[in-house]
């Protein structure tokens, strides 16, 4: 299927690793120009070089900053406009989860987590809204988590924030229509840096990577029996961000190997 991304411009936040990087690659494979950001300048520079070598310098633009820095996000949008002449799709992916129970989460932690989850969406959406409206296929594809509907006791704060973000995205799907479609993916467990870090900190340092991941999939009762791959999440994001999803807005797509327990 032709997704219709040829010569479109896609912006991916958190594009230097995991799901974001897989999304960047998939968009480039489909002929889009891509602008990506992340905080860590060294890794971003390395990724930019690899992508520019593979797909051509002219099609990739990378900038290092935090999506929580509103001025930096606004400056990025101006740079993207200058570089590519506009933006057709925005993938809001940057972020990370917080592992803590209610008892473990201080008020300052709550503020930090709510800021991360909400403003990692709000800043880029505000910065790119005008360009997305001008596109004939403006779309936002947001990364969210099953935690929005299925909270976990060890991720109380992240779960609550995810639920709020899902609610926000639904409102935006109405307010930004018909110019911009707004959809989300709800992730279960996807093998990426976040899980690699937890694997490295495992209790039994003798346990192999395969065994640790298989045990995790069993513990979480994932019907497909394994964690997802970054590319599998990316394919869903790219579809929702592309003109191929032209009649889909306000939708959520689960990428979870069947682990959700809500309808
Ligand atoms: P990774 O850690 O592999 O990638 C996260 C990316 O986001 C990196 O490029 C990171 O770069 C960037 N990033 C993080 N914070 C910021 C920030 N404030 N500003 C700009 N860039 C930032 O993780 P994943 O690929 O797994 O995660 C992608 C998204 O999916 C995240 O939002 C995560 O919370 C969410 N998610 C993932 C799940 C999973 O199982 N993997 C489950 C549920 C949700 P840098 O650190 O250099 O800024």
XYZ file of C-alpha atoms and ligand atoms in Angstrom:
311
model
C 0.000 0.000 0.000
C 1.267 3.466 -0.868
C 0.995 5.570 2.285
C 1.280 8.785 0.280
C 4.264 10.076 2.260
C 6.493 10.809 -0.731
C 7.809 14.391 -0.430
C 5.772 15.042 2.712
C 7.498 16.407 5.824
C 7.178 14.525 9.086
C 8.400 15.802 12.462
C 9.245 13.172 15.079
C 9.969 14.172 18.676
C 12.293 11.823 20.550
C 13.659 10.549 17.254
C 17.124 9.458 18.346
C 16.201 6.081 19.835
C 13.669 3.254 20.046
C 10.203 3.851 18.634
C 10.990 7.407 17.518
C 14.056 6.356 15.557
C 12.164 3.442 13.974
C 9.451 5.933 12.952
C 12.020 8.290 11.453
C 13.523 5.452 9.422
C 10.119 4.214 8.225
C 9.145 7.725 7.074
C 12.414 8.148 5.216
C 11.933 4.725 3.595
C 8.517 5.918 2.399
C 9.988 9.022 0.770
C 9.220 11.684 3.381
C 11.582 14.378 4.643
C 12.037 14.075 8.380
C 12.882 16.492 11.190
C 13.720 14.932 14.529
C 14.704 16.108 17.974
C 15.988 14.707 21.266
C 17.872 16.129 24.244
C 21.147 14.220 23.956
C 23.197 16.023 21.301
C 25.869 13.347 20.850
C 23.499 10.476 20.133
C 21.340 12.720 17.945
C 24.351 13.809 15.921
C 25.409 10.194 15.425
C 21.879 9.218 14.337
C 21.685 12.229 12.022
C 24.927 11.243 10.320
C 23.785 7.638 9.807
C 20.444 8.777 8.383
C 21.966 11.476 6.181
C 24.428 8.921 4.767
C 21.619 6.460 4.055
C 18.875 8.789 2.783
C 20.628 12.017 1.804
C 21.533 15.087 3.819
C 18.733 17.120 2.205
C 15.976 14.915 3.630
C 16.954 14.878 7.309
C 17.093 17.682 9.862
C 17.947 17.128 13.518
C 18.027 19.492 16.468
C 18.928 18.846 20.118
C 16.640 20.274 22.814
C 13.972 19.231 25.283
C 10.343 19.368 24.175
C 9.674 20.906 27.595
C 11.552 24.027 26.476
C 8.810 25.978 24.698
C 11.156 28.521 23.100
C 13.346 25.738 21.725
C 10.330 23.921 20.262
C 9.126 27.156 18.636
C 12.594 27.781 17.188
C 12.654 24.210 15.857
C 9.341 24.812 14.065
C 10.785 27.924 12.406
C 13.854 25.930 11.332
C 11.674 23.142 9.920
C 9.621 25.674 7.947
C 12.793 27.208 6.514
C 14.313 23.850 5.744
C 11.341 21.958 4.297
C 8.736 24.652 3.645
C 6.175 23.265 6.089
C 5.086 20.225 8.030
C 2.496 17.598 7.084
C 2.635 15.298 10.080
C 3.767 15.479 13.690
C 4.622 12.400 15.728
C 4.683 13.258 19.438
C 6.807 10.477 20.863
C 9.409 12.051 23.192
C 9.290 10.969 26.805
C 9.730 8.227 29.332
C 7.769 6.508 32.084
C 8.095 6.956 35.838
C 8.102 3.878 38.043
C 6.571 4.788 41.416
C 3.619 3.976 43.640
C 1.362 6.614 45.186
C 3.400 6.418 48.402
C 6.669 6.877 46.506
C 5.576 9.869 44.453
C 6.186 13.305 45.959
C 4.227 16.389 44.928
C 7.282 17.573 43.013
C 7.378 14.209 41.169
C 3.710 14.608 40.258
C 4.331 18.083 38.861
C 7.324 16.885 36.876
C 5.485 13.906 35.415
C 2.336 15.867 34.560
C 4.506 18.518 32.919
C 6.369 15.919 30.868
C 3.293 14.052 29.678
C 1.181 17.128 28.866
C 3.764 19.574 27.577
C 5.564 16.998 25.449
C 2.285 17.050 23.508
C 1.240 20.690 23.950
C 4.466 22.456 22.985
C 5.014 20.634 19.660
C 1.315 20.695 18.767
C 1.114 24.460 19.336
C 4.375 25.084 17.480
C 3.391 23.063 14.398
C -0.377 23.708 14.347
C -0.289 26.491 11.764
C 1.881 24.460 9.382
C -0.236 21.337 9.854
C -3.372 23.349 9.071
C -1.811 24.559 5.823
C -0.971 21.011 4.721
C -3.529 19.128 2.639
C -2.948 16.093 4.891
C -2.173 17.532 8.348
C -1.951 14.831 11.001
C -0.774 14.270 14.545
C 0.099 10.756 15.684
C 0.693 10.665 19.425
C 2.433 7.985 21.439
C 0.517 6.992 24.535
C 0.240 3.894 26.677
C -2.329 1.302 27.730
C -1.760 2.756 31.184
C -4.199 5.483 30.150
C -7.009 2.939 30.543
C -5.338 0.201 32.555
C -3.317 1.769 35.387
C -0.495 -0.173 36.995
C 0.064 0.154 40.761
C 3.818 0.604 40.249
C 3.251 3.441 37.746
C 0.498 5.434 39.428
C 1.625 8.876 38.383
C 2.434 7.966 34.769
C -0.895 6.130 34.443
C -2.903 9.143 35.623
C -0.982 11.464 33.335
C -1.483 9.108 30.378
C -5.248 9.099 30.999
C -5.313 12.889 30.953
C -3.316 13.029 27.744
C -5.688 10.581 26.047
C -8.585 12.826 27.024
C -6.733 15.872 25.664
C -6.065 14.127 22.340
C -9.749 13.324 21.964
C -10.605 17.012 22.468
C -7.965 18.042 19.946
C -9.356 15.621 17.372
C -12.550 17.667 17.465
C -11.061 21.147 17.840
C -8.436 20.776 15.125
C -10.785 19.064 12.644
C -11.191 19.144 9.727
C -7.697 20.530 9.064
C -5.672 18.204 11.291
C -6.380 14.586 12.161
C -5.348 13.532 15.695
C -4.826 9.878 16.578
C -2.856 7.922 19.136
C -1.251 4.582 19.694
C -1.535 2.850 23.049
C 1.584 0.877 23.763
C 1.894 -2.202 25.876
C 5.498 -3.296 26.345
C 7.861 -2.450 23.512
C 11.498 -3.499 23.601
C 13.542 -0.300 23.647
C 16.032 1.625 25.756
C 13.622 1.853 28.661
C 13.355 -1.940 28.982
C 17.061 -2.420 28.212
C 17.851 -0.263 31.249
C 15.548 -2.373 33.429
C 17.140 -5.546 32.033
C 20.595 -4.210 32.892
C 19.423 -3.537 36.461
C 17.902 -7.061 36.833
C 18.147 -8.811 40.207
C 19.771 -11.939 38.774
C 22.697 -10.669 36.721
C 23.290 -14.239 35.462
C 19.931 -14.273 33.638
C 20.304 -13.951 29.830
C 18.566 -11.235 27.855
C 16.286 -13.746 26.093
C 15.312 -15.421 29.370
C 14.665 -12.088 31.091
C 12.423 -10.844 28.250
C 10.568 -14.189 28.002
C 9.923 -14.150 31.768
C 8.674 -10.563 31.504
C 6.241 -11.492 28.711
C 4.937 -14.415 30.815
C 4.598 -12.263 33.916
C 2.636 -9.643 31.978
C 0.414 -12.312 30.323
C 1.049 -11.008 26.825
C -1.050 -13.226 24.533
C 1.449 -12.941 21.651
C 4.131 -14.158 24.071
C 6.757 -11.446 23.588
C 7.431 -7.736 23.820
C 6.750 -5.605 20.768
C 9.534 -4.337 18.544
C 10.099 -0.620 17.981
C 9.409 -1.146 14.263
C 5.989 -2.589 15.053
C 4.977 0.525 16.972
C 6.528 2.726 14.282
C 4.486 1.133 11.495
C 1.260 2.074 13.296
C 2.471 5.641 13.883
C 3.526 6.079 10.273
C 0.178 4.807 9.023
C -1.803 7.143 11.303
C 0.420 10.089 10.337
C 0.107 9.374 6.620
C -2.507 10.389 4.030
C -3.467 6.689 3.892
C -5.332 7.234 7.186
C -7.271 10.166 5.711
C -10.655 9.279 7.281
C -9.319 8.373 10.728
C -9.325 10.897 13.540
C -9.884 10.663 17.293
C -8.901 6.996 17.141
C -6.593 4.967 19.362
C -4.753 1.905 18.147
C -3.398 -0.644 20.604
C 0.065 -1.991 19.935
C 0.279 -4.401 22.796
C 0.333 -8.018 21.644
C -3.193 -8.305 23.024
C -2.369 -7.413 26.620
C -5.202 -4.931 27.120
C -8.081 -5.902 29.391
C -10.468 -3.068 28.545
C -12.812 -3.113 25.575
P 13.584 5.461 24.229
O 14.141 5.830 25.542
O 14.276 4.451 23.387
O 13.372 6.772 23.338
C 12.909 7.981 23.879
C 13.304 9.103 22.924
O 12.754 10.328 23.418
C 14.805 9.315 22.864
O 15.143 9.774 21.568
C 15.038 10.419 23.898
O 16.272 11.067 23.641
C 13.815 11.279 23.622
N 13.381 12.147 24.717
C 13.058 11.801 25.986
N 12.689 12.882 26.692
C 12.762 13.945 25.832
C 12.508 15.324 25.955
N 12.095 15.862 27.120
N 12.682 16.120 24.875
C 13.095 15.609 23.690
N 13.340 14.292 23.508
C 13.194 13.477 24.580
O 12.105 4.982 24.572
P 10.902 4.348 23.707
O 11.194 4.349 22.268
O 10.484 3.110 24.370
O 9.774 5.410 24.069
C 9.125 6.234 23.138
C 7.861 6.743 23.792
O 6.981 5.643 24.051
C 8.081 7.447 25.133
O 7.249 8.575 25.243
C 7.676 6.382 26.139
O 7.271 6.910 27.388
C 6.528 5.710 25.399
N 6.193 4.381 25.883
C 7.072 3.351 25.707
C 6.751 2.077 26.140
C 7.664 0.910 25.946
O 7.325 -0.212 26.398
N 8.808 1.065 25.309
C 5.463 1.818 26.801
C 4.614 2.965 26.904
C 4.975 4.194 26.459
P 17.029 11.908 24.814
O 17.009 11.049 26.041
O 18.395 12.148 24.251
O 16.247 13.159 24.966
